[in-house]
PDB file of C-alpha atoms in Angstrom:
ATOM      1  CA  ASP A   1    -182.143 -14.450  10.466  1.00  0.00           C
ATOM      2  CA  ASP A   2    -180.695 -17.954  10.272  1.00  0.00           C
ATOM      3  CA  MET A   3    -177.535 -16.950  12.057  1.00  0.00           C
ATOM      4  CA  ASP A   4    -179.387 -15.364  14.984  1.00  0.00           C
ATOM      5  CA  GLN A   5    -181.603 -18.401  15.377  1.00  0.00           C
ATOM      6  CA  CYS A   6    -178.640 -20.731  15.126  1.00  0.00           C
ATOM      7  CA  CYS A   7    -176.566 -19.058  17.834  1.00  0.00           C
ATOM      8  CA  LYS A   8    -179.364 -17.797  20.157  1.00  0.00           C
ATOM      9  CA  GLY A   9    -178.608 -18.828  23.666  1.00  0.00           C
ATOM     10  CA  GLY A  10    -175.047 -19.884  22.662  1.00  0.00           C
ATOM     11  CA  TYR A  11    -173.479 -18.348  25.735  1.00  0.00           C
ATOM     12  CA  MET A  12    -175.708 -20.370  28.116  1.00  0.00           C
ATOM     13  CA  ARG A  13    -173.710 -23.541  27.830  1.00  0.00           C
ATOM     14  CA  GLN A  14    -172.466 -25.091  31.040  1.00  0.00           C
ATOM     15  CA  GLN A  15    -168.768 -25.921  30.956  1.00  0.00           C
ATOM     16  CA  ARG A  16    -167.601 -29.055  32.611  1.00  0.00           C
ATOM     17  CA  SER A  17    -165.213 -28.577  35.522  1.00  0.00           C
ATOM     18  CA  VAL A  18    -161.758 -30.260  35.543  1.00  0.00           C
ATOM     19  CA  SER A  19    -159.050 -30.226  38.101  1.00  0.00           C
ATOM     20  CA  LEU A  20    -156.101 -29.668  35.921  1.00  0.00           C
ATOM     21  CA  VAL A  21    -153.173 -27.253  35.838  1.00  0.00           C
ATOM     22  CA  VAL A  22    -154.488 -23.791  34.822  1.00  0.00           C
ATOM     23  CA  PHE A  23    -152.439 -21.238  32.968  1.00  0.00           C
ATOM     24  CA  VAL A  24    -153.802 -17.706  32.776  1.00  0.00           C
ATOM     25  CA  LEU A  25    -152.746 -15.249  30.118  1.00  0.00           C
ATOM     26  CA  VAL A  26    -152.284 -11.967  31.903  1.00  0.00           C
ATOM     27  CA  THR A  27    -151.281  -8.608  30.524  1.00  0.00           C
ATOM     28  CA  LEU A  28    -147.556  -8.793  30.993  1.00  0.00           C
ATOM     29  CA  SER A  29    -144.851  -8.091  28.502  1.00  0.00           C
ATOM     30  CA  PHE A  30    -142.482 -11.008  27.643  1.00  0.00           C
ATOM     31  CA  ALA A  31    -138.923 -10.222  26.545  1.00  0.00           C
ATOM     32  CA  PRO A  32    -138.770 -10.076  22.736  1.00  0.00           C
ATOM     33  CA  SER A  33    -136.417 -13.080  22.790  1.00  0.00           C
ATOM     34  CA  VAL A  34    -139.190 -15.312  24.267  1.00  0.00           C
ATOM     35  CA  LEU A  35    -141.581 -14.716  21.371  1.00  0.00           C
ATOM     36  CA  ALA A  36    -138.744 -14.821  18.809  1.00  0.00           C
ATOM     37  CA  ASN A  37    -137.535 -18.242  20.100  1.00  0.00           C
ATOM     38  CA  THR A  38    -139.136 -20.400  17.400  1.00  0.00           C
ATOM     39  CA  ASP A  39    -137.828 -23.186  15.221  1.00  0.00           C
ATOM     40  CA  ASP A  40    -138.033 -23.499  11.416  1.00  0.00           C
ATOM     41  CA  ALA A  41    -141.137 -25.530  11.672  1.00  0.00           C
ATOM     42  CA  GLN A  42    -142.961 -22.703  13.396  1.00  0.00           C
ATOM     43  CA  LYS A  43    -142.070 -20.094  10.868  1.00  0.00           C
ATOM     44  CA  PRO A  44    -144.803 -19.247   8.380  1.00  0.00           C
ATOM     45  CA  PRO A  45    -144.216 -20.770   4.957  1.00  0.00           C
ATOM     46  CA  SER A  46    -143.206 -18.675   2.013  1.00  0.00           C
ATOM     47  CA  LEU A  47    -146.149 -17.311   0.111  1.00  0.00           C
ATOM     48  CA  ALA A  48    -144.445 -17.872  -3.257  1.00  0.00           C
ATOM     49  CA  GLY A  49    -146.596 -20.093  -5.436  1.00  0.00           C
ATOM     50  CA  MET A  50    -149.432 -20.309  -2.976  1.00  0.00           C
ATOM     51  CA  SER A  51    -152.494 -22.233  -4.195  1.00  0.00           C
ATOM     52  CA  HIS A  52    -156.059 -22.316  -2.753  1.00  0.00           C
ATOM     53  CA  ALA A  53    -156.930 -25.715  -4.309  1.00  0.00           C
ATOM     54  CA  ARG A  54    -157.630 -27.619  -1.077  1.00  0.00           C
ATOM     55  CA  VAL A  55    -159.684 -30.791  -0.504  1.00  0.00           C
ATOM     56  CA  VAL A  56    -161.570 -29.909   2.691  1.00  0.00           C
ATOM     57  CA  SER A  57    -165.187 -30.913   3.296  1.00  0.00           C
ATOM     58  CA  LEU A  58    -167.975 -31.314   5.874  1.00  0.00           C
ATOM     59  CA  SER A  59    -167.561 -34.964   6.986  1.00  0.00           C
ATOM     60  CA  LEU A  60    -170.440 -34.931   9.670  1.00  0.00           C
ATOM     61  CA  CYS A  61    -173.644 -33.041   9.861  1.00  0.00           C
ATOM     62  CA  GLU A  62    -176.127 -33.696  12.712  1.00  0.00           C
ATOM     63  CA  GLY A  63    -179.113 -31.504  13.360  1.00  0.00           C
ATOM     64  CA  THR A  64    -179.177 -28.010  11.828  1.00  0.00           C
ATOM     65  CA  VAL A  65    -175.855 -26.873  10.368  1.00  0.00           C
ATOM     66  CA  ILE A  66    -175.683 -23.838   8.118  1.00  0.00           C
ATOM     67  CA  VAL A  67    -172.904 -22.484   5.874  1.00  0.00           C
ATOM     68  CA  ARG A  68    -172.077 -19.061   4.503  1.00  0.00           C
ATOM     69  CA  ARG A  69    -170.082 -18.858   1.259  1.00  0.00           C
ATOM     70  CA  PRO A  70    -167.273 -16.314   0.667  1.00  0.00           C
ATOM     71  CA  GLY A  71    -168.565 -12.917  -0.228  1.00  0.00           C
ATOM     72  CA  SER A  72    -172.167 -13.769   0.651  1.00  0.00           C
ATOM     73  CA  ALA A  73    -174.299 -12.431   3.514  1.00  0.00           C
ATOM     74  CA  LYS A  74    -176.808 -15.301   3.249  1.00  0.00           C
ATOM     75  CA  TRP A  75    -176.714 -18.615   5.137  1.00  0.00           C
ATOM     76  CA  ALA A  76    -177.842 -21.882   3.716  1.00  0.00           C
ATOM     77  CA  ARG A  77    -178.442 -25.455   5.035  1.00  0.00           C
ATOM     78  CA  ALA A  78    -175.254 -27.497   4.841  1.00  0.00           C
ATOM     79  CA  THR A  79    -175.099 -31.235   4.111  1.00  0.00           C
ATOM     80  CA  VAL A  80    -172.377 -33.907   4.376  1.00  0.00           C
ATOM     81  CA  ASN A  81    -169.672 -33.594   1.813  1.00  0.00           C
ATOM     82  CA  THR A  82    -170.230 -29.812   1.436  1.00  0.00           C
ATOM     83  CA  PRO A  83    -166.862 -28.518   0.170  1.00  0.00           C
ATOM     84  CA  ILE A  84    -165.128 -26.029   2.419  1.00  0.00           C
ATOM     85  CA  GLN A  85    -163.116 -23.320   0.814  1.00  0.00           C
ATOM     86  CA  GLU A  86    -161.247 -20.220   2.063  1.00  0.00           C
ATOM     87  CA  GLY A  87    -163.731 -17.640   3.419  1.00  0.00           C
ATOM     88  CA  VAL A  88    -166.505 -20.211   4.347  1.00  0.00           C
ATOM     89  CA  SER A  89    -168.268 -19.890   7.694  1.00  0.00           C
ATOM     90  CA  ILE A  90    -170.108 -22.748   9.430  1.00  0.00           C
ATOM     91  CA  ALA A  91    -172.582 -22.539  12.364  1.00  0.00           C
ATOM     92  CA  THR A  92    -174.613 -24.958  14.356  1.00  0.00           C
ATOM     93  CA  ALA A  93    -177.989 -24.758  16.058  1.00  0.00           C
ATOM     94  CA  LYS A  94    -178.910 -26.218  19.427  1.00  0.00           C
ATOM     95  CA  HIS A  95    -178.380 -30.073  19.670  1.00  0.00           C
ATOM     96  CA  SER A  96    -176.509 -29.877  16.349  1.00  0.00           C
ATOM     97  CA  PHE A  97    -172.876 -30.841  15.489  1.00  0.00           C
ATOM     98  CA  ALA A  98    -170.535 -30.662  12.598  1.00  0.00           C
ATOM     99  CA  GLU A  99    -167.162 -32.043  11.611  1.00  0.00           C
ATOM    100  CA  VAL A 100    -164.820 -30.781   8.944  1.00  0.00           C
ATOM    101  CA  GLN A 101    -162.114 -33.011   7.579  1.00  0.00           C
ATOM    102  CA  PHE A 102    -158.800 -31.978   5.944  1.00  0.00           C
ATOM    103  CA  GLU A 103    -156.774 -33.828   3.330  1.00  0.00           C
ATOM    104  CA  ASN A 104    -154.620 -35.765   5.833  1.00  0.00           C
ATOM    105  CA  GLY A 105    -157.401 -36.786   8.151  1.00  0.00           C
ATOM    106  CA  SER A 106    -157.113 -33.876  10.563  1.00  0.00           C
ATOM    107  CA  THR A 107    -160.537 -32.701  11.813  1.00  0.00           C
ATOM    108  CA  VAL A 108    -162.386 -29.775  13.396  1.00  0.00           C
ATOM    109  CA  ARG A 109    -165.483 -30.915  15.345  1.00  0.00           C
ATOM    110  CA  LEU A 110    -167.931 -28.065  16.077  1.00  0.00           C
ATOM    111  CA  GLY A 111    -170.338 -28.301  19.023  1.00  0.00           C
ATOM    112  CA  GLU A 112    -173.854 -26.892  19.336  1.00  0.00           C
ATOM    113  CA  LEU A 113    -174.505 -23.205  19.051  1.00  0.00           C
ATOM    114  CA  SER A 114    -171.066 -22.579  17.668  1.00  0.00           C
ATOM    115  CA  ARG A 115    -169.615 -20.750  14.649  1.00  0.00           C
ATOM    116  CA  ILE A 116    -166.221 -21.080  12.946  1.00  0.00           C
ATOM    117  CA  ASP A 117    -164.701 -19.106  10.067  1.00  0.00           C
ATOM    118  CA  PHE A 118    -162.166 -20.649   7.590  1.00  0.00           C
ATOM    119  CA  GLU A 119    -160.061 -17.539   7.085  1.00  0.00           C
ATOM    120  CA  GLN A 120    -157.237 -19.102   5.179  1.00  0.00           C
ATOM    121  CA  LEU A 121    -156.986 -22.506   3.411  1.00  0.00           C
ATOM    122  CA  ALA A 122    -153.919 -22.582   1.234  1.00  0.00           C
ATOM    123  CA  LEU A 123    -151.227 -24.901  -0.179  1.00  0.00           C
ATOM    124  CA  VAL A 124    -147.623 -23.779  -0.449  1.00  0.00           C
ATOM    125  CA  PRO A 125    -145.300 -25.884  -2.718  1.00  0.00           C
ATOM    126  CA  HIS A 126    -142.503 -27.621  -0.845  1.00  0.00           C
ATOM    127  CA  SER A 127    -143.938 -26.302   2.452  1.00  0.00           C
ATOM    128  CA  GLY A 128    -147.374 -27.700   3.223  1.00  0.00           C
ATOM    129  CA  HIS A 129    -151.015 -26.791   3.968  1.00  0.00           C
ATOM    130  CA  VAL A 130    -151.892 -23.522   5.663  1.00  0.00           C
ATOM    131  CA  SER A 131    -155.126 -23.579   7.628  1.00  0.00           C
ATOM    132  CA  HIS A 132    -156.122 -20.499   9.693  1.00  0.00           C
ATOM    133  CA  LEU A 133    -159.453 -20.677  11.440  1.00  0.00           C
ATOM    134  CA  THR A 134    -161.404 -18.325  13.740  1.00  0.00           C
ATOM    135  CA  LEU A 135    -163.802 -19.485  16.425  1.00  0.00           C
ATOM    136  CA  ASP A 136    -166.438 -16.792  16.946  1.00  0.00           C
ATOM    137  CA  VAL A 137    -168.608 -18.517  19.617  1.00  0.00           C
ATOM    138  CA  GLY A 138    -169.122 -21.910  21.046  1.00  0.00           C
ATOM    139  CA  PHE A 139    -166.661 -24.821  21.212  1.00  0.00           C
ATOM    140  CA  ALA A 140    -164.542 -26.700  18.778  1.00  0.00           C
ATOM    141  CA  THR A 141    -162.278 -29.780  19.101  1.00  0.00           C
ATOM    142  CA  ILE A 142    -159.268 -29.803  16.879  1.00  0.00           C
ATOM    143  CA  ASN A 143    -157.463 -33.052  15.966  1.00  0.00           C
ATOM    144  CA  VAL A 144    -154.281 -32.328  14.031  1.00  0.00           C
ATOM    145  CA  ILE A 145    -152.254 -34.873  12.148  1.00  0.00           C
ATOM    146  CA  ARG A 146    -149.434 -32.591  11.055  1.00  0.00           C
ATOM    147  CA  GLU A 147    -147.376 -33.401   7.982  1.00  0.00           C
ATOM    148  CA  ARG A 148    -144.247 -31.718   6.582  1.00  0.00           C
ATOM    149  CA  HIS A 149    -144.507 -27.993   7.401  1.00  0.00           C
ATOM    150  CA  ASP A 150    -148.328 -27.879   7.705  1.00  0.00           C
ATOM    151  CA  GLU A 151    -149.486 -24.818   9.610  1.00  0.00           C
ATOM    152  CA  TYR A 152    -152.727 -24.923  11.651  1.00  0.00           C
ATOM    153  CA  VAL A 153    -153.788 -21.827  13.682  1.00  0.00           C
ATOM    154  CA  LEU A 154    -157.028 -21.288  15.628  1.00  0.00           C
ATOM    155  CA  ASN A 155    -157.799 -17.701  16.592  1.00  0.00           C
ATOM    156  CA  ALA A 156    -160.239 -16.955  19.398  1.00  0.00           C
ATOM    157  CA  SER A 157    -160.843 -13.866  21.504  1.00  0.00           C
ATOM    158  CA  GLY A 158    -157.576 -12.238  20.653  1.00  0.00           C
ATOM    159  CA  ALA A 159    -155.439 -15.327  21.201  1.00  0.00           C
ATOM    160  CA  SER A 160    -153.779 -17.566  18.603  1.00  0.00           C
ATOM    161  CA  LEU A 161    -153.591 -21.299  19.289  1.00  0.00           C
ATOM    162  CA  THR A 162    -150.970 -23.186  17.226  1.00  0.00           C
ATOM    163  CA  PRO A 163    -150.718 -26.962  17.627  1.00  0.00           C
ATOM    164  CA  HIS A 164    -147.343 -28.586  16.959  1.00  0.00           C
ATOM    165  CA  GLY A 165    -147.048 -32.211  15.933  1.00  0.00           C
ATOM    166  CA  LYS A 166    -149.929 -34.637  16.439  1.00  0.00           C
ATOM    167  CA  THR A 167    -152.247 -32.738  18.817  1.00  0.00           C
ATOM    168  CA  GLU A 168    -155.820 -32.811  19.986  1.00  0.00           C
ATOM    169  CA  PHE A 169    -157.319 -29.880  22.000  1.00  0.00           C
ATOM    170  CA  ARG A 170    -160.668 -28.266  22.676  1.00  0.00           C
ATOM    171  CA  THR A 171    -161.432 -24.562  22.749  1.00  0.00           C
ATOM    172  CA  ASP A 172    -164.535 -22.999  24.316  1.00  0.00           C
ATOM    173  CA  LEU A 173    -165.511 -19.340  23.835  1.00  0.00           C
ATOM    174  CA  SER A 174    -168.305 -17.879  25.811  1.00  0.00           C
ATOM    175  CA  HIS A 175    -168.908 -14.157  26.853  1.00  0.00           C
ATOM    176  CA  GLY A 176    -165.409 -13.320  25.782  1.00  0.00           C
ATOM    177  CA  HIS A 177    -164.013 -16.017  28.136  1.00  0.00           C
ATOM    178  CA  LEU A 178    -161.651 -18.467  26.403  1.00  0.00           C
ATOM    179  CA  ARG A 179    -160.857 -21.924  27.740  1.00  0.00           C
ATOM    180  CA  THR A 180    -158.520 -24.342  25.953  1.00  0.00           C
ATOM    181  CA  GLU A 181    -157.808 -27.847  27.140  1.00  0.00           C
ATOM    182  CA  VAL A 182    -155.074 -30.012  25.600  1.00  0.00           C
ATOM    183  CA  PHE A 183    -155.799 -33.747  25.343  1.00  0.00           C
ATOM    184  CA  SER A 184    -152.520 -34.755  23.570  1.00  0.00           C
ATOM    185  CA  GLY A 185    -149.553 -33.097  22.032  1.00  0.00           C
ATOM    186  CA  HIS A 186    -148.917 -29.415  22.742  1.00  0.00           C
ATOM    187  CA  VAL A 187    -150.317 -26.038  21.750  1.00  0.00           C
ATOM    188  CA  GLN A 188    -148.585 -22.670  21.669  1.00  0.00           C
ATOM    189  CA  ALA A 189    -151.036 -19.955  22.919  1.00  0.00           C
ATOM    190  CA  THR A 190    -150.063 -16.482  22.037  1.00  0.00           C
ATOM    191  CA  ASP A 191    -151.630 -13.018  22.457  1.00  0.00           C
ATOM    192  CA  SER A 192    -150.244  -9.542  21.835  1.00  0.00           C
ATOM    193  CA  ASN A 193    -148.184  -9.593  24.954  1.00  0.00           C
ATOM    194  CA  GLN A 194    -146.901 -13.130  25.586  1.00  0.00           C
ATOM    195  CA  SER A 195    -146.779 -16.769  24.654  1.00  0.00           C
ATOM    196  CA  GLU A 196    -147.471 -19.940  26.727  1.00  0.00           C
ATOM    197  CA  LYS A 197    -146.760 -23.486  25.749  1.00  0.00           C
ATOM    198  CA  LEU A 198    -149.541 -25.923  26.827  1.00  0.00           C
ATOM    199  CA  GLY A 199    -148.913 -29.657  27.128  1.00  0.00           C
ATOM    200  CA  LYS A 200    -151.184 -32.622  27.673  1.00  0.00           C
ATOM    201  CA  ASN A 201    -153.790 -32.130  30.465  1.00  0.00           C
ATOM    202  CA  HIS A 202    -153.104 -28.433  30.664  1.00  0.00           C
ATOM    203  CA  VAL A 203    -155.852 -25.860  30.535  1.00  0.00           C
ATOM    204  CA  LEU A 204    -155.695 -22.256  29.501  1.00  0.00           C
ATOM    205  CA  ALA A 205    -158.106 -19.763  31.046  1.00  0.00           C
ATOM    206  CA  TYR A 206    -158.126 -16.415  29.230  1.00  0.00           C
TER     207      TYR A 206
END
């Protein structure tokens, strides 16, 4: 089907090498106080009065980009300005790229042979925008311009990546191997066992 053709060979990408500090998430148990040590800005917003009226759209579409609507099993060709709502999935073919833009100018750039799911796109009054995404395969570059109590979370291979403040980072997922590089700002990487804070020029290998 379209999805198989789009992602065929997606795991054959060659990752560029960098000589940066590498943090490896290993299977160790952190003390509960470590994971509980968060400030108010990191706490999830109240769900009271949550709305799903978001203005998110496909701002760049190069090559073959396909989209799957919520509740549908069929994939269709995507075009620039395609609205992105909660439950939408986007995938790219070889030599194809896509960019999704949020209300405040934050973006998600999707590389070739990649797929991302927009699991939650919500707006909480007096709190901010809630954007939870899942990278299934390939690579994505996230540029976050955080406002108020906006919450952005990228899930990939069992890890949750949460940027704080103005942040730009790239995540690659291939054969279950996760690699995240932070270009600016910082990202909190968390799995079921522990949490690691990644700053500028830090790399996570998971």
